[in-house]
mmCIF file of C-alpha atoms in Angstrom:
data_model
loop_
_atom_site.group_PDB
_atom_site.id
_atom_site.type_symbol
_atom_site.label_atom_id
_atom_site.label_comp_id
_atom_site.label_asym_id
_atom_site.label_seq_id
_atom_site.Cartn_x
_atom_site.Cartn_y
_atom_site.Cartn_z
ATOM 1 C CA MET X 1 0.041 0.007 -0.070
ATOM 2 C CA THR X 2 1.515 3.756 -1.363
ATOM 3 C CA ARG X 3 -0.049 6.719 0.451
ATOM 4 C CA PRO X 4 1.627 10.045 0.989
ATOM 5 C CA ARG X 5 4.021 11.285 4.098
ATOM 6 C CA PRO X 6 1.248 13.200 6.218
ATOM 7 C CA ALA X 7 2.759 16.876 5.626
ATOM 8 C CA ARG X 8 3.418 17.329 9.535
ATOM 9 C CA LEU X 9 6.592 14.247 8.781
ATOM 10 C CA ARG X 10 7.849 16.605 5.249
ATOM 11 C CA HIS X 11 10.343 18.608 7.531
ATOM 12 C CA ILE X 12 11.393 15.862 10.946
ATOM 13 C CA ALA X 13 14.506 15.665 11.207
ATOM 14 C CA GLY X 14 16.510 12.436 12.120
ATOM 15 C CA ILE X 15 18.779 12.606 15.208
ATOM 16 C CA GLY X 16 21.247 10.766 14.547
ATOM 17 C CA VAL X 17 21.833 9.555 18.432
ATOM 18 C CA ASP X 18 20.184 6.228 17.412
ATOM 19 C CA ARG X 19 22.331 4.962 14.588
ATOM 20 C CA MET X 20 25.879 5.415 16.425
ATOM 21 C CA GLY X 21 24.470 3.748 19.366
ATOM 22 C CA SER X 22 23.583 1.309 17.468
ATOM 23 C CA ILE X 23 27.040 1.173 15.791
ATOM 24 C CA ALA X 24 28.865 1.341 18.968
ATOM 25 C CA ASP X 25 27.113 -1.779 20.348
ATOM 26 C CA ALA X 26 26.808 -3.827 17.476
ATOM 27 C CA SER X 27 30.440 -3.951 16.561
ATOM 28 C CA GLY X 28 31.308 -5.858 20.608
ATOM 29 C CA LYS X 29 34.218 -3.279 20.623
ATOM 30 C CA ASP X 30 34.813 -0.654 23.759
ATOM 31 C CA PHE X 31 33.922 2.673 21.663
ATOM 32 C CA LEU X 32 34.446 5.769 23.560
ATOM 33 C CA ARG X 33 30.453 6.283 24.242
ATOM 34 C CA LEU X 34 30.232 10.502 23.399
ATOM 35 C CA GLU X 35 27.692 9.440 21.128
ATOM 36 C CA ASN X 36 24.200 9.497 23.442
ATOM 37 C CA LEU X 37 23.429 12.134 25.259
ATOM 38 C CA ASP X 38 22.653 9.398 28.759
ATOM 39 C CA THR X 39 25.519 9.077 32.364
ATOM 40 C CA ASP X 40 26.955 6.727 34.135
ATOM 41 C CA ILE X 41 26.729 8.972 37.204
ATOM 42 C CA LEU X 42 23.861 6.633 38.951
ATOM 43 C CA PRO X 43 20.633 8.108 40.852
ATOM 44 C CA ASP X 44 20.376 8.637 43.789
ATOM 45 C CA PRO X 45 20.011 5.192 45.504
ATOM 46 C CA GLU X 46 17.362 6.472 47.598
ATOM 47 C CA ALA X 47 15.077 6.402 44.355
ATOM 48 C CA VAL X 48 15.696 4.008 42.765
ATOM 49 C CA ALA X 49 15.196 1.955 46.496
ATOM 50 C CA ARG X 50 11.412 3.658 46.496
ATOM 51 C CA THR X 51 11.212 2.868 42.860
ATOM 52 C CA VAL X 52 12.493 -1.298 43.879
ATOM 53 C CA ARG X 53 8.936 -0.445 47.110
ATOM 54 C CA ALA X 54 6.393 0.581 44.707
ATOM 55 C CA ALA X 55 7.319 -2.055 42.085
ATOM 56 C CA ARG X 56 5.444 -3.840 45.105
ATOM 57 C CA GLU X 57 2.706 -1.905 45.967
ATOM 58 C CA ASP X 58 -0.741 -2.219 44.413
ATOM 59 C CA ALA X 59 -1.174 1.520 44.899
ATOM 60 C CA ASP X 60 1.683 2.240 42.415
ATOM 61 C CA ASN X 61 0.537 0.432 39.455
ATOM 62 C CA SER X 62 -1.730 2.341 38.495
ATOM 63 C CA TYR X 63 -2.413 5.592 35.815
ATOM 64 C CA LEU X 64 -3.814 7.109 38.156
ATOM 65 C CA PRO X 65 -4.398 10.246 39.208
ATOM 66 C CA PHE X 66 -3.932 10.771 35.609
ATOM 67 C CA ILE X 67 -2.471 14.266 36.272
ATOM 68 C CA GLY X 68 0.346 12.676 38.263
ATOM 69 C CA GLN X 69 0.453 11.048 41.637
ATOM 70 C CA ALA X 70 -0.339 14.374 43.866
ATOM 71 C CA ARG X 71 3.117 14.648 46.630
ATOM 72 C CA LEU X 72 4.543 14.387 42.653
ATOM 73 C CA ARG X 73 2.944 17.140 40.996
ATOM 74 C CA GLU X 74 3.890 19.100 44.460
ATOM 75 C CA VAL X 75 6.960 18.647 45.159
ATOM 76 C CA ALA X 76 7.414 19.509 40.867
ATOM 77 C CA ALA X 77 5.591 22.867 41.963
ATOM 78 C CA ARG X 78 7.334 24.328 45.019
ATOM 79 C CA HIS X 79 10.700 23.196 43.077
ATOM 80 C CA VAL X 80 9.490 25.716 40.538
ATOM 81 C CA SER X 81 8.564 28.145 42.959
ATOM 82 C CA ALA X 82 11.399 28.085 45.324
ATOM 83 C CA ILE X 83 14.036 28.902 41.778
ATOM 84 C CA SER X 84 11.850 31.005 39.732
ATOM 85 C CA GLY X 85 10.800 32.755 42.495
ATOM 86 C CA VAL X 86 6.918 32.920 41.611
ATOM 87 C CA SER X 87 4.742 30.792 44.543
ATOM 88 C CA TYR X 88 3.076 27.653 42.269
ATOM 89 C CA SER X 89 0.505 24.585 43.587
ATOM 90 C CA GLY X 90 0.922 21.192 43.709
ATOM 91 C CA GLU X 91 -2.555 21.398 42.600
ATOM 92 C CA ARG X 92 -3.398 24.117 41.399
ATOM 93 C CA ASN X 93 -0.515 24.749 39.177
ATOM 94 C CA CYS X 94 0.796 21.231 38.122
ATOM 95 C CA VAL X 95 0.679 17.846 35.644
ATOM 96 C CA ILE X 96 2.833 15.539 35.345
ATOM 97 C CA SER X 97 4.204 13.759 32.176
ATOM 98 C CA ALA X 98 6.173 11.134 30.992
ATOM 99 C CA GLY X 99 9.610 13.162 30.382
ATOM 100 C CA GLY X 100 10.236 15.942 29.769
ATOM 101 C CA LEU X 101 10.251 15.973 26.053
ATOM 102 C CA SER X 102 6.369 15.303 26.098
ATOM 103 C CA GLY X 103 5.622 17.592 28.128
ATOM 104 C CA ILE X 104 7.313 19.718 25.858
ATOM 105 C CA LEU X 105 5.309 18.573 22.665
ATOM 106 C CA ASN X 106 1.661 18.184 25.538
ATOM 107 C CA VAL X 107 2.339 22.133 26.399
ATOM 108 C CA LEU X 108 2.701 23.352 22.406
ATOM 109 C CA LEU X 109 -0.127 20.967 21.593
ATOM 110 C CA ALA X 110 -1.952 22.822 24.385
ATOM 111 C CA THR X 111 -0.735 26.192 23.219
ATOM 112 C CA ILE X 112 0.218 26.947 19.624
ATOM 113 C CA GLU X 113 -2.334 27.413 16.357
ATOM 114 C CA VAL X 114 -0.825 25.372 13.296
ATOM 115 C CA GLY X 115 1.359 28.181 11.147
ATOM 116 C CA ASP X 116 2.130 29.420 14.233
ATOM 117 C CA GLU X 117 6.051 30.170 14.731
ATOM 118 C CA VAL X 118 8.806 29.430 18.046
ATOM 119 C CA ILE X 119 11.570 30.851 18.378
ATOM 120 C CA VAL X 120 14.657 28.155 18.882
ATOM 121 C CA THR X 121 17.963 29.259 19.693
ATOM 122 C CA ASP X 122 20.684 27.921 16.468
ATOM 123 C CA PRO X 123 21.537 25.173 17.396
ATOM 124 C CA THR X 124 18.951 23.677 19.287
ATOM 125 C CA TYR X 125 18.169 19.657 20.368
ATOM 126 C CA ALA X 126 16.909 18.569 17.289
ATOM 127 C CA GLY X 127 14.292 16.540 19.269
ATOM 128 C CA LEU X 128 12.764 19.916 20.076
ATOM 129 C CA ILE X 129 12.819 20.970 16.798
ATOM 130 C CA ASN X 130 10.937 17.932 16.054
ATOM 131 C CA ARG X 131 9.000 18.478 18.135
ATOM 132 C CA ILE X 132 7.513 21.913 17.028
ATOM 133 C CA ARG X 133 6.933 20.692 13.627
ATOM 134 C CA LEU X 134 5.022 17.597 14.774
ATOM 135 C CA ALA X 135 2.527 20.130 16.723
ATOM 136 C CA GLY X 136 2.176 22.120 13.804
ATOM 137 C CA GLY X 137 4.513 25.041 14.260
ATOM 138 C CA ILE X 138 6.874 26.464 12.321
ATOM 139 C CA PRO X 139 10.242 27.434 14.682
ATOM 140 C CA ARG X 140 12.008 30.831 14.029
ATOM 141 C CA PHE X 141 16.040 29.563 14.857
ATOM 142 C CA VAL X 142 17.950 32.356 16.864
ATOM 143 C CA PRO X 143 21.545 31.904 16.738
ATOM 144 C CA PHE X 144 24.346 30.876 19.443
ATOM 145 C CA SER X 145 27.565 32.402 18.881
ATOM 146 C CA PHE X 146 31.229 32.045 19.552
ATOM 147 C CA GLU X 147 34.658 32.543 18.467
ATOM 148 C CA PRO X 148 36.926 29.547 18.661
ATOM 149 C CA GLY X 149 37.526 28.416 22.677
ATOM 150 C CA GLY X 150 35.069 30.467 23.911
ATOM 151 C CA GLU X 151 31.538 30.720 25.265
ATOM 152 C CA TRP X 152 28.080 30.450 24.179
ATOM 153 C CA ARG X 153 26.460 33.904 23.967
ATOM 154 C CA LEU X 154 23.042 34.862 22.320
ATOM 155 C CA ASP X 155 22.991 37.098 19.337
ATOM 156 C CA ARG X 156 20.716 39.608 20.946
ATOM 157 C CA ALA X 157 20.340 42.015 18.133
ATOM 158 C CA ALA X 158 18.886 38.682 15.563
ATOM 159 C CA LEU X 159 16.253 37.817 18.964
ATOM 160 C CA ARG X 160 15.068 41.581 18.773
ATOM 161 C CA ALA X 161 15.153 40.635 14.871
ATOM 162 C CA SER X 162 13.027 37.228 14.954
ATOM 163 C CA ILE X 163 9.631 38.533 16.062
ATOM 164 C CA GLY X 164 7.739 38.706 13.541
ATOM 165 C CA PRO X 165 3.274 38.451 12.923
ATOM 166 C CA LYS X 166 3.155 35.290 13.519
ATOM 167 C CA THR X 167 5.396 34.742 16.504
ATOM 168 C CA THR X 168 3.350 33.071 19.391
ATOM 169 C CA ALA X 169 5.560 31.386 21.954
ATOM 170 C CA MET X 170 9.415 31.592 22.570
ATOM 171 C CA LEU X 171 11.249 27.672 24.033
ATOM 172 C CA LEU X 172 14.513 28.402 25.188
ATOM 173 C CA MET X 173 16.757 25.435 28.031
ATOM 174 C CA SER X 174 19.583 27.331 29.817
ATOM 175 C CA PRO X 175 22.092 25.456 29.314
ATOM 176 C CA SER X 176 20.570 23.980 25.970
ATOM 177 C CA MET X 177 21.725 21.414 24.713
ATOM 178 C CA PRO X 178 23.570 20.940 22.677
ATOM 179 C CA SER X 179 26.063 23.402 22.314
ATOM 180 C CA GLY X 180 26.037 24.435 26.687
ATOM 181 C CA GLY X 181 24.912 28.014 26.530
ATOM 182 C CA CYS X 182 24.175 29.404 28.713
ATOM 183 C CA LEU X 183 21.931 32.889 28.925
ATOM 184 C CA ASP X 184 22.569 35.324 31.372
ATOM 185 C CA ALA X 185 20.362 38.220 33.323
ATOM 186 C CA GLY X 186 21.043 40.617 30.323
ATOM 187 C CA ASP X 187 19.720 37.739 27.602
ATOM 188 C CA TRP X 188 16.828 36.875 30.423
ATOM 189 C CA ALA X 189 15.564 40.031 30.633
ATOM 190 C CA LEU X 190 15.442 40.606 26.624
ATOM 191 C CA VAL X 191 13.346 37.868 26.152
ATOM 192 C CA ALA X 192 11.173 38.899 28.910
ATOM 193 C CA GLU X 193 11.245 42.657 27.804
ATOM 194 C CA LEU X 194 9.858 40.767 24.510
ATOM 195 C CA CYS X 195 7.399 38.235 25.913
ATOM 196 C CA VAL X 196 6.103 41.229 27.284
ATOM 197 C CA THR X 197 5.814 44.132 24.587
ATOM 198 C CA HIS X 198 5.003 41.488 21.769
ATOM 199 C CA ASP X 199 2.416 39.403 24.160
ATOM 200 C CA LEU X 200 3.867 35.924 23.363
ATOM 201 C CA LEU X 201 4.786 32.634 25.279
ATOM 202 C CA LEU X 202 7.389 31.371 27.111
ATOM 203 C CA ILE X 203 8.029 28.068 27.744
ATOM 204 C CA VAL X 204 10.849 27.298 29.469
ATOM 205 C CA ASP X 205 12.735 23.094 29.383
ATOM 206 C CA THR X 206 14.637 22.639 31.892
ATOM 207 C CA ALA X 207 15.994 19.419 31.560
ATOM 208 C CA MET X 208 19.310 20.739 32.354
ATOM 209 C CA GLU X 209 18.639 24.417 34.727
ATOM 210 C CA ARG X 210 21.117 23.343 37.522
ATOM 211 C CA LEU X 211 23.557 21.821 35.885
ATOM 212 C CA LEU X 212 26.484 24.993 35.195
ATOM 213 C CA PHE X 213 29.267 25.335 35.678
ATOM 214 C CA ASP X 214 32.212 28.262 36.593
ATOM 215 C CA ARG X 215 30.011 29.430 39.852
ATOM 216 C CA ARG X 216 26.935 30.022 37.802
ATOM 217 C CA PRO X 217 23.733 31.311 38.710
ATOM 218 C CA VAL X 218 20.574 29.257 38.540
ATOM 219 C CA LEU X 219 18.291 32.238 36.361
ATOM 220 C CA HIS X 220 14.268 31.302 36.021
ATOM 221 C CA PRO X 221 12.464 33.402 34.355
ATOM 222 C CA ALA X 222 9.063 33.419 35.943
ATOM 223 C CA GLY X 223 9.732 35.881 38.274
ATOM 224 C CA LEU X 224 10.697 38.422 35.835
ATOM 225 C CA PRO X 225 8.792 41.389 35.304
ATOM 226 C CA GLY X 226 5.458 40.412 33.406
ATOM 227 C CA MET X 227 6.756 37.473 33.211
ATOM 228 C CA ALA X 228 4.422 35.179 35.226
ATOM 229 C CA GLU X 229 1.689 34.480 33.229
ATOM 230 C CA ARG X 230 2.860 34.312 30.720
ATOM 231 C CA THR X 231 5.219 31.092 31.646
ATOM 232 C CA ILE X 232 5.099 28.083 31.131
ATOM 233 C CA THR X 233 7.996 25.534 32.922
ATOM 234 C CA VAL X 234 8.304 22.045 31.624
ATOM 235 C CA GLY X 235 10.930 19.915 34.034
ATOM 236 C CA SER X 236 12.838 16.856 33.358
ATOM 237 C CA SER X 237 13.944 13.356 35.769
ATOM 238 C CA ALA X 238 16.634 12.135 32.573
ATOM 239 C CA LYS X 239 18.946 15.348 33.187
ATOM 240 C CA GLU X 240 19.718 16.879 36.477
ATOM 241 C CA LEU X 241 18.382 14.181 38.703
ATOM 242 C CA ARG X 242 20.594 11.018 36.025
ATOM 243 C CA MET X 243 16.988 9.114 35.736
ATOM 244 C CA ILE X 244 16.292 8.871 31.952
ATOM 245 C CA GLY X 245 14.952 5.509 32.413
ATOM 246 C CA TRP X 246 11.586 6.152 34.579
ATOM 247 C CA ARG X 247 10.885 8.918 31.546
ATOM 248 C CA VAL X 248 9.357 11.358 34.064
ATOM 249 C CA GLY X 249 8.635 14.616 33.542
ATOM 250 C CA TRP X 250 6.825 17.665 35.591
ATOM 251 C CA ILE X 251 4.737 21.014 33.477
ATOM 252 C CA VAL X 252 4.368 23.945 36.301
ATOM 253 C CA ALA X 253 1.552 26.875 34.730
ATOM 254 C CA PRO X 254 -0.268 29.113 35.320
ATOM 255 C CA GLU X 255 -3.693 27.803 36.303
ATOM 256 C CA ALA X 256 -5.209 29.639 33.209
ATOM 257 C CA PHE X 257 -3.557 27.188 30.582
ATOM 258 C CA MET X 258 -4.347 24.363 32.578
ATOM 259 C CA PRO X 259 -7.244 23.004 31.872
ATOM 260 C CA ASP X 260 -5.850 22.758 27.993
ATOM 261 C CA LEU X 261 -2.717 21.500 29.732
ATOM 262 C CA VAL X 262 -4.951 18.252 31.567
ATOM 263 C CA ALA X 263 -7.213 17.802 28.890
ATOM 264 C CA VAL X 264 -3.618 16.917 26.351
ATOM 265 C CA SER X 265 -2.000 14.660 29.042
ATOM 266 C CA LEU X 266 -4.646 12.941 28.827
ATOM 267 C CA ALA X 267 -4.845 11.990 24.994
ATOM 268 C CA ASN X 268 -1.480 11.659 25.033
ATOM 269 C CA VAL X 269 -0.023 8.850 26.921
ATOM 270 C CA VAL X 270 -1.216 10.469 29.919
ATOM 271 C CA VAL X 271 1.375 10.251 32.375
ATOM 272 C CA PRO X 272 4.008 7.830 33.603
ATOM 273 C CA VAL X 273 4.201 4.333 34.909
ATOM 274 C CA GLY X 274 3.030 5.078 38.923
ATOM 275 C CA ILE X 275 5.784 2.850 40.195
ATOM 276 C CA GLY X 276 8.214 5.486 38.575
ATOM 277 C CA GLN X 277 6.886 9.160 40.280
ATOM 278 C CA ASP X 278 7.228 9.044 43.947
ATOM 279 C CA ALA X 279 11.120 7.940 43.166
ATOM 280 C CA VAL X 280 11.401 10.795 41.151
ATOM 281 C CA ALA X 281 9.391 12.888 44.238
ATOM 282 C CA THR X 282 12.523 11.747 46.896
ATOM 283 C CA ALA X 283 15.488 12.733 44.050
ATOM 284 C CA LEU X 284 13.620 16.001 43.239
ATOM 285 C CA GLU X 285 13.103 16.648 46.839
ATOM 286 C CA ASN X 286 17.329 15.451 47.893
ATOM 287 C CA SER X 287 18.598 16.892 44.311
ATOM 288 C CA ALA X 288 18.910 20.408 47.032
ATOM 289 C CA THR X 289 21.954 17.937 48.940
ATOM 290 C CA THR X 290 23.446 16.109 46.014
ATOM 291 C CA LEU X 291 23.002 17.490 42.972
ATOM 292 C CA ALA X 292 26.015 19.514 44.109
ATOM 293 C CA PRO X 293 28.892 16.596 43.357
ATOM 294 C CA TYR X 294 27.100 15.492 40.143
ATOM 295 C CA ALA X 295 27.623 18.764 38.614
ATOM 296 C CA ASP X 296 31.039 19.396 39.763
ATOM 297 C CA GLU X 297 32.210 16.158 38.485
ATOM 298 C CA LEU X 298 30.299 16.892 34.685
ATOM 299 C CA GLN X 299 32.419 20.473 35.024
ATOM 300 C CA ALA X 300 35.675 18.012 35.793
ATOM 301 C CA ARG X 301 34.598 16.539 32.418
ATOM 302 C CA ARG X 302 34.068 19.373 31.050
ATOM 303 C CA ASP X 303 37.697 20.102 31.832
ATOM 304 C CA CYS X 304 39.518 17.350 30.911
ATOM 305 C CA VAL X 305 37.676 17.623 27.234
ATOM 306 C CA LEU X 306 38.520 20.999 26.492
ATOM 307 C CA ASP X 307 42.083 20.500 27.443
ATOM 308 C CA GLU X 308 41.923 17.827 25.605
ATOM 309 C CA LEU X 309 40.174 19.714 22.177
ATOM 310 C CA ARG X 310 42.444 22.699 23.039
ATOM 311 C CA GLY X 311 43.678 24.516 20.194
ATOM 312 C CA LEU X 312 40.586 23.145 17.849
ATOM 313 C CA PRO X 313 37.387 25.422 16.652
ATOM 314 C CA VAL X 314 35.044 24.582 20.132
ATOM 315 C CA GLY X 315 32.811 26.261 22.318
ATOM 316 C CA VAL X 316 32.958 26.480 25.293
ATOM 317 C CA PRO X 317 29.789 25.103 27.352
ATOM 318 C CA GLY X 318 28.165 27.018 30.766
ATOM 319 C CA GLY X 319 26.919 23.982 32.015
ATOM 320 C CA GLY X 320 24.880 20.380 30.442
ATOM 321 C CA TRP X 321 26.416 17.606 29.274
ATOM 322 C CA SER X 322 27.837 17.867 25.862
ATOM 323 C CA LEU X 323 30.264 21.116 23.456
ATOM 324 C CA LEU X 324 30.414 21.161 20.035
ATOM 325 C CA LEU X 325 33.139 20.816 17.859
ATOM 326 C CA ARG X 326 32.782 22.448 14.323
ATOM 327 C CA VAL X 327 34.868 19.829 12.075
ATOM 328 C CA SER X 328 34.162 22.399 8.308
ATOM 329 C CA ASP X 329 37.665 23.904 9.064
ATOM 330 C CA PHE X 330 38.881 21.294 8.486
ATOM 331 C CA GLY X 331 36.899 21.074 5.396
ATOM 332 C CA LEU X 332 34.770 18.451 7.365
ATOM 333 C CA ASP X 333 30.463 17.813 7.903
ATOM 334 C CA GLY X 334 29.764 16.250 10.906
ATOM 335 C CA ALA X 335 28.724 12.842 9.567
ATOM 336 C CA ALA X 336 31.936 12.177 7.610
ATOM 337 C CA MET X 337 33.552 13.346 11.281
ATOM 338 C CA SER X 338 31.491 10.482 12.235
ATOM 339 C CA GLU X 339 32.602 7.767 10.371
ATOM 340 C CA ARG X 340 36.018 9.043 10.723
ATOM 341 C CA LEU X 341 36.146 8.555 14.540
ATOM 342 C CA LEU X 342 34.518 5.854 14.970
ATOM 343 C CA GLU X 343 37.870 4.590 12.951
ATOM 344 C CA GLN X 344 40.083 6.142 16.418
ATOM 345 C CA GLY X 345 37.314 3.595 19.143
ATOM 346 C CA VAL X 346 35.163 7.067 19.152
ATOM 347 C CA CYS X 347 30.936 7.241 18.715
ATOM 348 C CA ALA X 348 29.621 10.615 18.394
ATOM 349 C CA THR X 349 27.353 12.023 16.802
ATOM 350 C CA ALA X 350 26.343 14.725 13.684
ATOM 351 C CA MET X 351 24.735 18.091 13.590
ATOM 352 C CA ALA X 352 22.786 18.263 10.327
ATOM 353 C CA GLY X 353 18.991 19.111 11.590
ATOM 354 C CA TRP X 354 20.007 21.119 14.978
ATOM 355 C CA GLY X 355 19.816 24.014 13.113
ATOM 356 C CA GLU X 356 20.318 26.514 10.761
ATOM 357 C CA THR X 357 23.320 28.695 11.283
ATOM 358 C CA HIS X 358 24.856 25.594 13.595
ATOM 359 C CA GLY X 359 24.429 22.192 12.090
ATOM 360 C CA ALA X 360 26.647 19.985 9.875
ATOM 361 C CA GLN X 361 29.333 22.079 9.955
ATOM 362 C CA TYR X 362 29.933 20.438 13.685
ATOM 363 C CA ILE X 363 30.045 17.225 15.523
ATOM 364 C CA ARG X 364 28.381 16.766 18.946
ATOM 365 C CA PHE X 365 30.797 15.163 22.308
ATOM 366 C CA VAL X 366 28.238 13.893 24.527
ATOM 367 C CA TYR X 367 30.983 14.198 28.066
ATOM 368 C CA ALA X 368 28.046 13.242 30.389
ATOM 369 C CA ASN X 369 28.593 8.519 29.778
ATOM 370 C CA GLU X 370 32.677 8.578 30.811
ATOM 371 C CA PRO X 371 34.725 9.355 32.971
ATOM 372 C CA THR X 372 37.870 11.504 32.356
ATOM 373 C CA ARG X 373 40.100 8.836 32.905
ATOM 374 C CA ARG X 374 38.539 7.280 29.615
ATOM 375 C CA LEU X 375 38.389 10.827 28.062
ATOM 376 C CA ARG X 376 41.871 10.826 28.744
ATOM 377 C CA GLY X 377 43.290 10.643 25.082
ATOM 378 C CA LEU X 378 40.311 11.920 22.646
ATOM 379 C CA GLY X 379 42.273 14.636 21.383
ATOM 380 C CA ALA X 380 44.794 12.449 20.170
ATOM 381 C CA ARG X 381 42.127 10.635 18.430
ATOM 382 C CA VAL X 382 40.684 13.806 17.173
ATOM 383 C CA ARG X 383 43.557 15.029 15.878
ATOM 384 C CA ALA X 384 44.271 11.785 14.125
ATOM 385 C CA ALA X 385 40.760 12.035 12.313
ATOM 386 C CA LEU X 386 41.357 15.173 11.302
ATOM 387 C CA ASP X 387 44.845 14.061 9.516
ATOM 388 C CA LEU X 388 46.341 16.884 12.158
#
C-alpha cells in the first residue's frame, strides 16, 4: 500500500543518535561512547530503593491519578517556585508528563496553532525542533555564536529581529542542548521585554537548568516583571536527576493554562508509570544536596575534554552534558567526521538538522557518559581523525 507522507512529517529530521548507538552496540568494541545524551553516573540510591518498593505496591501499579501523583506534583511545584520566585501549587499548577519531551509536546499542542512561529536558539536539540513541527508550528532560529575556545553567546539583535506577525511563543533552554550555551541575566531580561511587548508565551525547558559550571547562578525568567502569567516550565527527571529510564517529567504553569494542558495530557500518553513517580519526587527533594557534587563531576569532565581539544575550534559550554567541535574548519562535515572517529574508537554524532546557522558543520561530544580517566587521550584520536 502506497500513501503520501503526512505533511507534518516532511520536515522531521533524524537525530542520528540511534544510528551511532546501534553501530557501537553491534561492534563488540570498547568505543569511547560520546554519541548519546546518557550518563554513567547512577541516580540517587534512595530514589532507586523507592522504585523497587513501588514495584511491589498495588497503589503504584496504576495510571491514577491521570494528572500525576499528588506528592510529585507538589514537590515539582515547590521546586519551580523556589527557583523562579513565583508561588505555584501542585494541585492548581502542575501536571505530570511521560518525560520532559512529552511534556514539551503537550505544551505545544495545548498552546500553539498551526502556522504559529516558535522562537528557538540555534543550535537546538533536533527533538525539540521536531516537536514544534509535529504540533504544526514553525521554528524560528536565533543563533548562538562563539569564537573558537570561547563561550556561546546569544545574538540579542537577532532575537529582536526574529519576532514577526506569526510569532506566538519562545521555547528556550539554558544550558541549551547541545551547545551548553547559557542565557545570562541580560539575555533573560531581553526575553522578558520581548515577550511582554509582543504578548508571547515563554516555554522554558529546564532539563539542565541547574547543571551549571564556573559558579554560574541558576536563573529562571518566570519571576521577571510581566512573566509569571506567560511562562510555562517543563522539567524532567532525566538529566538533573540522572533518572533517564524513568521517563518522568512535569509541567508547571499558570492556572489559566491548566485545563488545556490537562486535556492534551489525557489524550497523549496520560502519565508515566506509577512505580517511577514517587521515586522522582524523592530524588527531586534530595537534589538540593545531591546535585552539587554531580555538577562538579560534569565540570571536571568538560574541563578534561576542553584540555584534550585545546587549540581546536570548540565552543565552551557553560553547563550541561555536551560540547561541539566545528569540523568544517578542516573541510569536513559532521557525518564524515563521525565515520572517521569510529575508526579511532570514538562514537560521536553529527549535527545535521539541529539548526540553520549551526548544524552539519559540527560534531557533538557528550562527556556525561565517560569518566575522565577514559576521556584522556580523546584529543589524540580527534587529531588523527582530522589528519592533523
